[in-house]
Amino acid sequence: MASIITVSGLKKSYASGYQALKGIDLEIEEGEIFALLGPNGAGKTTMISIICGNVRPSGGSVTVAGHDIVRSYRGSRSAIGLVPQELHTDAFERVIDTVRFSRGLFGKPRDDAYIEKVLRDLSLWDKRNNKMLELSGGMKRRVMIAKALSHEPRVLFLDEPTAGVDVELRRDMWKLIGELRQTGVTIILTTHYIEEAEEMADRVGVINKGELILVEEKTALMKKLGKKSLTVTLAQPLTQIPPELGEWDLALKSDGSEIEYVFDTRAERTGVSSLLRRLGDLGIGYKDLNTQQSSLEDIFVSLVHQEKAA
Amino acid sequence: MSGFNYRAIWSIYKFELHRFSRTLLTGLLVPVITTSLYFVVFGGAIGSRMTQIDGIDYAAFIVPGLIMMSMFTESIFNASFGIYMPKFAGTIYELLSAPVSATETVIAYVGAAATKSLSVGTIIFVTAHLFVDVHVEHPVAMAAFMVLIAVSFCLFGFILGIWAQSFEQLQVIPMLLIMPMTFLGGAFYSVHMLAEPWRTITLFNPIVYLVSGFRWTFFGRGDVGIEFSLLFIAAMLAVCLTAIGWVFRTGYRLKK
Ligand SMILES: Nc1ncnc2c1ncn2[C@@H]1O[C@H](COP(=O)(O)OP(=O)(O)OP(=O)(O)O)[C@@H](O)[C@H]1O
Ligand SMILES: [Mg+2]
């Protein structure tokens, strides 16, 4: 597939001297959903801001739909819709006016039918005559998406679309992104949630301290990342793992008062229920169960270490 | 897409006028009331003793100065707020990520602010007629002068709005620089009425040239020659345009 965005050697040093991007190379393919993962301060917003025109690059180059973002900015920006991380809206404007405004800003002729479709798709049509200050946070975020879509962009950037959004709205957002993808729009989103990338993305990039440390097909990555650990707090401490539990990969923790089991969430059978059954059969009592997903931070740390080792 | 993005200009222009329209009533009433007050105080109370300056009725004499004064403050205020607010609220992201050039941005914001400032100037001109008979000798020059003043002060306000990083900074220049300069700029008196050394010192105040030039369009004479006034406006326009060009080239306080 052809790439719609090409980032090469992109660098950014802020006025403070802080180097937020240390030479990013990345190709985004037309029509894909690309998730950019990374801890706070990794440089995700910086990269998006440069591509969209809000921050000036210090080095390297970017082309969008064949247009250089500096020399041919009209071409590149026309292709992009941006939903920034923070909610910035004109409090006193009506929803429909602010969406029409965006379309005009991008040089497109007025098209009421299209704007109506966008607003309906985002369940905003009933709110079209409300002022922005009358909307809830989640609705405002959707208006920002409507603004970004108002000029029919080929690429949509969503910088943390689900930050501070409740579970239901997050599901809606995922559905919406899936639908947008059906229309052929390329989507680049950032998130801190692995499951979000998992749910939606075709490919995942991980950025840490201004470096892109990994870009991979989601399925491949999830195999690496999809580990969870189950901690069983025992009623009576054990001195060793009984041989009857040999088929599970167990470790004894906290002086024998806990058993830890690491399993793959994506496996057909995680082995959790059978383990618990076996424990019962063996008469090993337990007080508490706790499962934990290694946090994104942990994963980044391990990824960075892998990088260094490699 | 290529070529001039006139739709963006129109969108921003409409957006700004819509913003003004939210305060339409005060926006129109304030100039009417201030003008009336000036006429009561200066035209009535003081004018009754002064009667004439340079052979012009005092009440009529202050009309050009009044219009200029309001237009200075309106232009700076509206243009600086127009660009400061999106910066402050963060909505500037959209402008920066849109296919809009620096020229288009300036035309839109400055055009809208100048429109507002010209309407205020016109309102004052009309209100003045309620109090005094003003005859305008060079109406076309007068209109052109108003447009030039509106545009150059809006450009200045636009730069101020980009430069300002707080509401205080936004206010400080108009309050501490423009207001005193306007008061000392011969809006209410003729420079010839001052004694030396003030008369010479006053000539370093750029506002003198603007007020004087505008007064020339009314009465055919001013404190200084009209050519100096025109020269001064041209210089001001050139400086502002250069500054704006530099702002956009370097992204100064707009892009990190
Ligand atoms: N205007 C600025 N001036 C100086 N440093 C900045 C500026 N903006 C961002 N930074 C720094 O650049 C780094 C990257 O910031 P960025 O916003 O790109 O991170 P991010 O990956 O989007 O983080 P988050 O997940 O918290 O949104 C951070 O260390 C941040 O402090
Ligand atoms: Mg961010």
Coordinates of C-alpha atoms and ligand atoms in Angstrom, one line a residue:
Chain A
M1 CA 0.0 0.0 0.0
A2 CA 1.2 3.5 -0.7
S3 CA 2.2 5.7 2.2
I4 CA 0.3 8.9 2.9
I5 CA 2.7 10.3 5.4
T6 CA 6.5 10.1 5.4
V7 CA 8.4 11.3 8.4
S8 CA 12.2 11.4 8.0
G9 CA 14.8 12.3 10.5
L10 CA 12.3 14.6 12.3
K11 CA 13.8 16.5 15.2
K12 CA 12.5 19.0 17.6
S13 CA 14.3 21.1 20.3
Y14 CA 12.1 23.5 22.2
A15 CA 13.2 27.0 23.0
S16 CA 14.1 25.7 26.5
G17 CA 16.7 23.5 24.8
Y18 CA 14.8 20.4 25.6
Q19 CA 15.0 17.9 22.8
A20 CA 11.6 16.4 22.4
L21 CA 12.2 14.5 19.2
K22 CA 15.5 12.9 18.4
G23 CA 15.2 11.9 14.7
I24 CA 11.9 10.1 14.0
D25 CA 11.5 8.0 10.8
L26 CA 8.0 6.8 10.1
E27 CA 5.7 5.8 7.2
I28 CA 2.0 5.8 7.6
E29 CA 0.0 3.9 5.0
E30 CA -3.1 5.2 3.4
G31 CA -6.2 3.8 5.0
E32 CA -4.6 2.3 8.1
I33 CA -5.3 3.1 11.8
F34 CA -2.0 3.8 13.4
A35 CA -1.7 4.0 17.2
L36 CA 1.1 5.9 18.7
L37 CA 1.8 4.7 22.3
G38 CA 4.1 6.3 24.8
P39 CA 4.4 7.5 28.3
N40 CA 3.8 11.1 29.3
G41 CA 6.2 13.5 27.7
A42 CA 7.4 10.9 25.1
G43 CA 6.9 13.4 22.3
K44 CA 3.6 12.2 20.7
T45 CA 1.9 15.6 20.8
T46 CA 5.1 17.2 19.6
M47 CA 5.2 15.0 16.6
I48 CA 1.6 15.5 15.7
S49 CA 1.9 19.2 16.2
I50 CA 4.8 19.4 13.8
I51 CA 3.0 17.5 11.1
C52 CA -0.1 19.6 11.4
G53 CA 1.7 23.0 11.5
N54 CA 1.4 24.0 15.1
V55 CA 5.0 23.5 16.0
R56 CA 8.1 24.2 13.9
P57 CA 10.4 21.3 13.2
S58 CA 14.1 21.8 14.1
G59 CA 15.3 19.2 11.6
G60 CA 14.2 16.5 9.2
S61 CA 11.2 16.6 6.9
V62 CA 7.6 15.4 6.6
T63 CA 5.4 15.0 3.6
V64 CA 1.7 14.5 3.7
A65 CA -0.1 13.3 0.6
G66 CA 3.0 14.1 -1.3
H67 CA 3.2 17.7 0.0
D68 CA 6.1 18.9 2.2
I69 CA 4.7 20.3 5.4
V70 CA 6.8 23.5 5.2
R71 CA 7.2 24.3 1.5
S72 CA 3.8 23.1 0.4
Y73 CA 1.9 23.6 3.6
R74 CA -1.4 24.3 1.9
G75 CA -1.4 20.9 0.3
S76 CA -0.4 19.0 3.4
R77 CA -2.7 20.8 5.8
S78 CA -5.7 20.5 3.4
A79 CA -5.3 16.7 3.7
I80 CA -5.3 16.7 7.5
G81 CA -8.0 17.0 10.2
L82 CA -6.6 17.5 13.7
V83 CA -8.3 16.8 17.1
P84 CA -5.8 18.0 19.6
Q85 CA -5.3 16.6 23.1
E86 CA -6.7 19.6 24.9
L87 CA -10.3 20.7 24.5
H88 CA -10.1 24.2 23.0
T89 CA -13.4 25.6 21.9
D90 CA -15.0 29.0 21.4
A91 CA -17.4 29.1 24.4
F92 CA -20.0 31.4 22.9
E93 CA -20.2 29.9 19.4
R94 CA -23.0 27.5 18.4
V95 CA -22.0 24.0 17.5
I96 CA -23.0 24.2 13.9
D97 CA -21.4 27.6 13.4
T98 CA -18.1 26.4 14.7
V99 CA -18.1 23.4 12.5
R100 CA -19.0 25.5 9.4
F101 CA -16.2 27.9 10.4
S102 CA -13.7 25.1 10.3
R103 CA -14.8 24.0 6.8
G104 CA -14.5 27.6 5.6
L105 CA -11.0 27.9 7.2
F106 CA -9.9 25.0 5.0
G107 CA -11.2 26.8 1.9
K108 CA -14.1 24.4 1.2
P109 CA -17.4 25.8 -0.1
R110 CA -20.3 25.6 2.3
D111 CA -22.1 22.2 2.2
D112 CA -24.9 21.9 4.7
A113 CA -25.8 18.4 3.7
Y114 CA -22.3 17.2 4.5
I115 CA -22.1 19.1 7.8
E116 CA -25.5 17.6 8.8
K117 CA -24.2 14.1 8.1
V118 CA -21.1 14.7 10.2
L119 CA -23.1 16.1 13.1
R120 CA -25.6 13.2 12.9
D121 CA -22.8 10.6 12.8
L122 CA -21.4 12.1 15.9
S123 CA -24.8 12.3 17.6
L124 CA -24.5 16.1 17.7
W125 CA -27.4 17.1 15.4
D126 CA -29.8 17.7 18.3
K127 CA -27.2 20.0 19.9
R128 CA -26.4 21.9 16.8
N129 CA -27.9 25.1 18.0
N130 CA -26.4 24.9 21.5
K131 CA -23.5 27.1 22.5
M132 CA -20.2 25.3 23.2
L133 CA -20.3 26.2 26.8
E134 CA -23.5 24.3 27.2
L135 CA -22.0 21.0 26.2
S136 CA -20.4 18.3 28.4
G137 CA -16.7 17.5 28.0
G138 CA -17.5 14.4 25.9
M139 CA -19.7 16.3 23.6
K140 CA -17.1 19.0 23.2
R141 CA -14.6 16.3 22.2
R142 CA -17.1 15.2 19.6
V143 CA -17.5 18.7 18.3
M144 CA -13.7 18.9 17.9
I145 CA -13.9 15.7 15.9
A146 CA -16.7 17.2 13.8
K147 CA -14.6 20.3 13.2
A148 CA -11.7 18.1 12.1
L149 CA -13.9 16.1 9.7
S150 CA -15.7 19.2 8.4
H151 CA -13.3 19.6 5.5
E152 CA -13.3 16.0 4.4
P153 CA -9.7 15.2 5.3
R154 CA -7.8 12.2 4.1
V155 CA -5.9 11.9 7.4
L156 CA -7.3 12.3 10.8
F157 CA -5.1 12.9 13.8
L158 CA -6.7 12.1 17.2
D159 CA -4.4 13.0 20.1
E160 CA -5.7 11.0 23.0
P161 CA -9.3 10.8 21.9
T162 CA -10.4 8.9 24.9
A163 CA -8.6 10.7 27.7
G164 CA -11.0 11.6 30.4
V165 CA -13.9 9.9 28.6
D166 CA -16.1 7.4 30.3
V167 CA -16.3 3.8 29.3
E168 CA -19.4 4.1 27.3
L169 CA -18.2 7.1 25.3
R170 CA -14.9 5.3 24.8
R171 CA -16.8 2.4 23.2
D172 CA -18.6 4.9 21.0
M173 CA -15.4 6.5 20.1
W174 CA -13.9 3.2 19.0
K175 CA -17.0 2.4 17.0
L176 CA -16.8 5.8 15.4
I177 CA -13.1 5.4 14.5
G178 CA -13.9 2.1 13.0
E179 CA -16.6 3.7 10.8
L180 CA -14.4 6.4 9.7
R181 CA -11.9 3.9 8.6
Q182 CA -14.5 2.3 6.4
T183 CA -14.7 5.6 4.6
G184 CA -11.1 5.4 3.7
V185 CA -9.7 8.0 6.1
T186 CA -6.3 7.3 7.5
I187 CA -6.3 7.6 11.3
I188 CA -3.4 8.3 13.6
L189 CA -4.2 8.3 17.3
T190 CA -2.2 8.5 20.4
T191 CA -3.2 6.7 23.6
H192 CA -1.8 5.5 26.9
Y193 CA -4.1 2.4 26.9
I194 CA -2.8 -0.7 25.4
E195 CA -6.3 -2.2 25.1
E196 CA -7.2 0.8 23.0
A197 CA -4.4 0.2 20.5
E198 CA -5.4 -3.4 20.6
E199 CA -9.0 -2.7 19.9
M200 CA -8.5 -0.5 16.9
A201 CA -5.1 -0.2 15.4
D202 CA -3.6 -2.0 12.5
R203 CA -0.1 -1.0 13.5
V204 CA 1.4 0.4 16.6
G205 CA 4.3 2.6 17.2
V206 CA 5.9 3.1 20.5
I207 CA 7.7 6.3 21.2
N208 CA 9.8 7.0 24.3
K209 CA 11.9 10.0 25.2
G210 CA 11.7 11.4 21.6
E211 CA 12.7 8.1 20.0
L212 CA 10.5 5.7 18.0
I213 CA 11.6 2.5 19.6
L214 CA 9.3 0.2 17.8
V215 CA 6.8 0.0 15.0
E216 CA 4.9 -3.2 14.5
E217 CA 1.8 -4.9 13.3
K218 CA -0.6 -4.9 16.2
T219 CA -1.0 -8.7 16.2
A220 CA 2.7 -9.2 16.5
L221 CA 3.1 -6.6 19.2
M222 CA 0.2 -7.9 21.3
K223 CA 1.8 -11.3 21.5
K224 CA 4.7 -9.6 23.2
L225 CA 2.7 -7.3 25.4
G226 CA -0.3 -9.3 26.2
K227 CA 1.0 -10.9 29.4
K228 CA -0.8 -10.7 32.7
S229 CA 0.1 -12.0 36.1
L230 CA -2.2 -13.7 38.6
T231 CA -1.2 -13.4 42.2
V232 CA -2.9 -15.9 44.6
T233 CA -2.5 -15.1 48.3
L234 CA -2.5 -18.4 50.1
A235 CA -4.2 -19.2 53.4
Q236 CA -1.1 -21.2 54.5
P237 CA 2.4 -20.5 53.2
L238 CA 4.0 -23.1 51.0
T239 CA 7.7 -24.1 51.1
Q240 CA 7.7 -25.1 47.4
I241 CA 5.4 -25.4 44.5
P242 CA 3.8 -28.9 44.6
P243 CA 4.7 -31.1 41.6
E244 CA 0.9 -31.5 40.8
L245 CA 1.1 -27.8 39.7
G246 CA 4.0 -28.5 37.3
E247 CA 2.0 -27.8 34.2
W248 CA 1.6 -24.1 35.1
D249 CA 4.5 -21.7 35.1
L250 CA 4.4 -20.6 38.7
A251 CA 6.6 -18.8 41.1
L252 CA 6.5 -18.6 44.8
K253 CA 6.6 -15.1 46.2
S254 CA 6.6 -13.3 49.6
D255 CA 8.1 -16.2 51.6
G256 CA 5.8 -18.7 50.1
S257 CA 2.6 -16.9 51.0
E258 CA 1.8 -16.0 47.4
I259 CA 1.9 -17.8 44.1
E260 CA 2.4 -15.8 40.9
Y261 CA 1.2 -17.1 37.6
V262 CA 2.1 -15.3 34.4
F263 CA -0.3 -16.0 31.5
D264 CA -1.1 -14.8 28.0
T265 CA -4.4 -13.0 27.8
R266 CA -4.7 -13.9 24.1
A267 CA -4.3 -17.6 24.5
E268 CA -7.2 -19.8 23.8
R269 CA -7.0 -21.1 27.3
T270 CA -5.4 -18.9 29.9
G271 CA -5.1 -21.7 32.4
V272 CA -6.5 -19.6 35.1
S273 CA -9.6 -21.5 35.9
S274 CA -8.0 -24.9 35.7
L275 CA -5.2 -23.7 38.0
L276 CA -7.8 -22.6 40.6
R277 CA -9.6 -25.8 40.2
R278 CA -6.4 -27.8 40.8
L279 CA -5.6 -25.7 43.9
G280 CA -9.0 -26.6 45.2
D281 CA -8.5 -30.3 44.5
L282 CA -5.2 -30.2 46.3
G283 CA -6.8 -28.5 49.3
I284 CA -4.6 -25.5 49.0
G285 CA -6.8 -22.6 50.4
Y286 CA -6.4 -19.0 49.3
K287 CA -7.6 -15.7 50.7
D288 CA -7.3 -13.4 47.7
L289 CA -6.8 -13.3 44.0
N290 CA -5.3 -10.4 42.0
T291 CA -4.6 -10.1 38.4
Q292 CA -2.3 -7.4 37.0
Q293 CA -1.4 -6.3 33.6
S294 CA 2.1 -5.0 33.3
S295 CA 1.7 -1.3 33.0
L296 CA 2.6 0.5 29.8
E297 CA 5.4 2.1 31.7
D298 CA 6.8 -1.4 32.6
I299 CA 6.4 -2.4 29.0
F300 CA 8.3 0.7 27.8
V301 CA 11.0 0.0 30.2
S302 CA 11.4 -3.6 29.0
L303 CA 11.2 -2.4 25.4
V304 CA 13.9 0.1 25.9
H305 CA 16.0 -2.5 27.6
Q306 CA 15.5 -4.9 24.7
E307 CA 16.5 -2.1 22.4
K308 CA 19.7 -1.6 24.2
A309 CA 20.5 -5.3 24.4
A310 CA 19.9 -5.7 20.7
Chain B
M1 CA -5.4 23.0 -2.8
S2 CA -3.5 26.0 -3.9
G3 CA -4.1 29.6 -4.6
F4 CA -5.6 32.2 -2.4
N5 CA -7.8 30.9 0.4
Y6 CA -10.4 33.7 0.3
R7 CA -13.0 31.4 2.0
A8 CA -10.7 31.3 5.1
I9 CA -10.6 35.1 5.1
W10 CA -14.3 35.3 4.8
S11 CA -14.8 32.8 7.6
I12 CA -12.5 34.5 10.0
Y13 CA -13.9 37.9 9.1
K14 CA -17.5 36.7 9.8
F15 CA -16.4 35.0 13.0
E16 CA -14.9 38.3 14.2
L17 CA -17.9 40.4 13.3
H18 CA -20.1 37.9 15.0
R19 CA -17.9 38.3 18.1
F20 CA -18.4 42.0 17.9
S21 CA -22.1 41.6 17.4
R22 CA -22.4 39.9 20.8
T23 CA -21.6 43.2 22.4
L24 CA -23.3 45.3 19.7
L25 CA -25.3 47.4 22.0
T26 CA -22.5 48.5 24.2
G27 CA -20.2 48.7 21.2
L28 CA -22.4 51.3 19.6
L29 CA -23.7 53.1 22.7
V30 CA -20.3 53.7 24.3
P31 CA -18.9 55.9 21.5
V32 CA -22.2 57.8 21.3
I33 CA -22.2 58.4 25.0
T34 CA -18.5 59.3 25.2
T35 CA -18.8 61.7 22.3
S36 CA -21.8 63.4 23.9
L37 CA -19.9 63.7 27.2
Y38 CA -16.9 65.3 25.4
F39 CA -19.2 67.8 23.8
V40 CA -20.8 68.7 27.0
V41 CA -17.5 69.1 28.8
F42 CA -15.2 70.4 26.2
G43 CA -17.6 71.8 23.6
G44 CA -20.0 73.3 26.1
A45 CA -18.1 74.2 29.3
I46 CA -14.6 75.0 27.9
G47 CA -15.7 75.9 24.3
S48 CA -17.9 78.7 25.7
R49 CA -14.8 80.5 26.8
M50 CA -12.5 79.5 23.9
T51 CA -14.9 80.0 21.1
Q52 CA -12.3 79.7 18.3
I53 CA -9.0 78.0 17.4
D54 CA -7.3 79.0 14.2
G55 CA -10.5 80.5 13.1
I56 CA -12.5 77.3 13.7
D57 CA -15.3 76.9 16.2
Y58 CA -13.9 75.0 19.2
A59 CA -16.7 72.5 19.3
A60 CA -16.1 71.7 15.6
F61 CA -12.3 71.8 16.1
I62 CA -12.4 68.8 18.5
V63 CA -14.5 66.6 16.2
P64 CA -11.6 65.1 14.2
G65 CA -9.6 64.6 17.4
L66 CA -12.5 62.8 19.0
I67 CA -12.9 60.5 16.0
M68 CA -9.2 59.8 15.9
M69 CA -9.0 59.1 19.6
S70 CA -11.8 56.5 19.6
M71 CA -10.5 54.9 16.4
F72 CA -7.0 54.5 17.9
T73 CA -8.3 52.7 21.0
E74 CA -11.0 50.7 19.2
S75 CA -8.5 49.6 16.5
I76 CA -5.9 48.5 19.0
F77 CA -8.3 46.9 21.4
N78 CA -10.3 44.9 18.8
A79 CA -7.4 43.8 16.7
S80 CA -5.3 42.8 19.7
F81 CA -8.1 40.9 21.3
G82 CA -9.0 39.2 18.1
I83 CA -5.7 37.4 17.9
Y84 CA -5.0 37.2 21.6
M85 CA -8.2 35.4 22.5
P86 CA -7.5 32.3 20.3
K87 CA -4.0 32.2 21.7
F88 CA -5.3 32.4 25.2
A89 CA -8.1 29.9 24.7
G90 CA -6.0 27.6 22.7
T91 CA -8.3 27.7 19.6
I92 CA -5.4 29.1 17.6
Y93 CA -4.4 25.5 16.9
E94 CA -7.0 25.4 14.2
L95 CA -5.8 28.5 12.5
L96 CA -2.2 27.2 12.6
S97 CA -3.2 23.8 11.2
A98 CA -5.3 25.2 8.4
P99 CA -4.1 26.0 4.9
V100 CA -4.1 29.7 5.6
S101 CA -1.2 32.0 4.8
A102 CA 0.1 34.8 7.0
T103 CA -1.3 37.4 4.5
E104 CA -4.7 35.8 4.6
T105 CA -4.7 35.7 8.4
V106 CA -3.7 39.4 8.6
I107 CA -6.3 40.5 6.0
A108 CA -9.0 38.7 7.9
Y109 CA -8.3 39.8 11.5
V110 CA -7.2 43.3 10.6
G111 CA -10.0 43.7 8.1
A112 CA -12.6 42.7 10.8
A113 CA -11.1 45.0 13.4
A114 CA -10.8 47.8 11.0
T115 CA -14.4 47.4 10.0
K116 CA -15.5 47.7 13.6
S117 CA -13.2 50.7 14.2
L118 CA -14.5 52.5 11.0
S119 CA -18.1 52.0 12.2
V120 CA -17.3 53.5 15.5
G121 CA -15.6 56.4 13.8
T122 CA -18.6 56.9 11.6
I123 CA -21.0 56.8 14.6
I124 CA -19.0 59.5 16.3
F125 CA -19.0 61.6 13.2
V126 CA -22.8 61.3 13.0
T127 CA -23.2 61.9 16.7
A128 CA -21.1 65.0 16.5
H129 CA -23.6 66.5 14.0
L130 CA -26.2 66.5 16.8
F131 CA -24.0 69.0 18.7
V132 CA -22.2 71.0 16.1
D133 CA -22.2 71.9 12.5
V134 CA -19.2 70.3 11.0
H135 CA -18.3 71.0 7.4
V136 CA -15.8 68.6 5.8
E137 CA -13.7 70.2 3.2
H138 CA -12.2 67.0 1.7
P139 CA -14.7 64.2 2.2
V140 CA -12.9 61.6 0.1
A141 CA -9.6 62.4 1.8
M142 CA -11.4 62.1 5.1
A143 CA -12.7 58.7 4.3
A144 CA -9.4 57.5 3.0
F145 CA -7.6 58.9 6.1
M146 CA -10.0 57.0 8.3
V147 CA -9.4 53.8 6.5
L148 CA -5.6 54.2 6.7
I149 CA -5.7 55.0 10.4
A150 CA -8.0 52.0 11.0
V151 CA -5.8 49.7 9.1
S152 CA -2.5 50.8 10.6
F153 CA -3.7 50.9 14.2
C154 CA -5.3 47.5 13.7
L155 CA -2.0 46.2 12.4
F156 CA -0.4 47.6 15.4
G157 CA -3.0 46.0 17.7
F158 CA -2.6 42.7 15.9
I159 CA 1.1 42.7 16.7
L160 CA 0.4 43.7 20.3
G161 CA -2.0 40.7 20.5
I162 CA 0.6 38.4 19.3
W163 CA 3.3 39.8 21.6
A164 CA 1.1 39.9 24.7
Q165 CA 1.3 36.9 27.0
S166 CA -1.2 38.1 29.6
F167 CA -4.2 40.4 29.8
E168 CA -2.1 42.9 31.6
Q169 CA 0.4 43.1 28.8
L170 CA -2.5 43.5 26.4
Q171 CA -3.7 46.5 28.3
V172 CA -0.4 48.1 29.2
I173 CA 0.6 49.5 25.9
P174 CA -2.8 51.2 25.1
M175 CA -3.1 52.5 28.6
L176 CA 0.4 53.7 29.2
L177 CA 1.5 54.7 25.8
I178 CA -1.3 55.3 23.4
M179 CA -3.7 57.1 25.7
P180 CA -1.3 59.7 27.0
M181 CA 0.1 60.2 23.6
T182 CA -3.3 60.8 22.3
F183 CA -4.2 63.3 25.0
L184 CA -1.0 65.1 24.4
G185 CA -1.4 64.7 20.6
G186 CA -3.5 67.8 20.0
A187 CA -6.9 66.2 19.9
F188 CA -8.3 69.0 22.0
Y189 CA -6.0 71.9 21.2
S190 CA -3.7 73.2 18.6
V191 CA 0.0 72.7 18.9
H192 CA 0.4 76.4 18.2
M193 CA -1.3 77.1 21.5
L194 CA 1.5 75.5 23.5
A195 CA 4.5 77.5 24.7
E196 CA 8.1 76.4 24.1
P197 CA 9.7 74.0 24.8
W198 CA 6.5 72.0 24.9
R199 CA 5.7 72.9 21.3
T200 CA 8.9 71.4 20.0
I201 CA 8.6 68.4 22.3
T202 CA 5.1 67.7 21.1
L203 CA 6.4 67.4 17.6
F204 CA 8.1 64.2 18.6
N205 CA 4.7 62.7 19.4
P206 CA 3.6 60.8 16.3
I207 CA -0.1 61.2 17.2
V208 CA 0.2 64.9 16.5
Y209 CA 0.8 64.2 12.8
L210 CA -2.2 61.9 12.6
V211 CA -4.6 64.2 14.3
S212 CA -3.3 67.1 12.4
G213 CA -3.6 65.3 9.1
F214 CA -7.2 64.2 9.9
R215 CA -8.0 67.8 10.9
W216 CA -6.7 68.9 7.6
T217 CA -9.3 66.8 5.7
F218 CA -12.0 68.7 7.7
F219 CA -10.8 72.3 7.6
G220 CA -8.1 72.4 5.0
R221 CA -5.4 73.1 7.5
G222 CA -3.7 71.4 10.4
D223 CA -0.8 71.9 12.9
V224 CA 1.7 70.4 10.5
G225 CA 1.6 70.0 6.7
I226 CA -0.6 67.2 5.4
E227 CA 2.5 65.7 3.6
F228 CA 4.1 65.0 7.0
S229 CA 1.0 63.3 8.1
L230 CA 0.8 61.1 5.1
L231 CA 4.5 60.3 5.4
F232 CA 4.0 59.3 9.0
I233 CA 1.1 56.9 8.2
A234 CA 3.1 55.4 5.4
A235 CA 6.0 54.8 7.8
M236 CA 3.7 53.3 10.4
L237 CA 2.2 51.0 7.9
A238 CA 5.6 49.9 6.6
V239 CA 6.9 49.2 10.1
C240 CA 3.8 47.2 11.1
L241 CA 3.8 45.2 7.9
T242 CA 7.5 44.4 8.3
A243 CA 7.0 43.4 11.9
I244 CA 4.1 41.1 11.0
G245 CA 6.1 39.6 8.2
W246 CA 8.8 38.8 10.7
V247 CA 6.4 37.4 13.2
F248 CA 5.0 34.9 10.7
R249 CA 8.4 34.0 9.3
T250 CA 9.8 33.2 12.7
G251 CA 6.6 31.9 14.2
Y252 CA 7.3 34.4 17.0
R253 CA 4.9 33.6 20.0
L254 CA 2.6 31.8 17.6
K255 CA 4.4 28.5 17.0
K256 CA 6.8 26.8 19.4
Ligands
LIG1 N1 6.4 24.4 24.5 C1 7.3 23.6 25.1 N2 8.4 24.1 25.6 C2 9.3 23.2 26.1 N3 9.2 21.9 26.2 C3 8.0 21.4 25.8 C4 7.0 22.2 25.2 N4 6.0 21.4 24.8 C5 6.4 20.1 25.2 N5 7.6 20.1 25.8 C6 8.3 19.0 26.3 O1 8.5 18.1 25.2 C7 8.3 16.7 25.7 C8 7.3 16.0 24.9 O2 6.0 16.6 25.1 P1 4.8 16.1 24.3 O3 3.6 16.9 24.7 O4 5.1 15.9 22.9 O5 4.6 14.6 25.0 P2 3.4 13.6 24.8 O6 4.0 12.3 24.4 O7 2.3 14.1 24.0 O8 2.9 13.4 26.4 P3 1.4 13.2 27.0 O9 1.2 11.7 26.9 O10 1.6 13.6 28.4 O11 0.5 14.0 26.2 C9 7.9 16.8 27.2 O12 9.1 16.6 28.0 C10 7.5 18.2 27.3 O13 7.8 18.7 28.6
MG2 MG 0.4 14.6 24.3

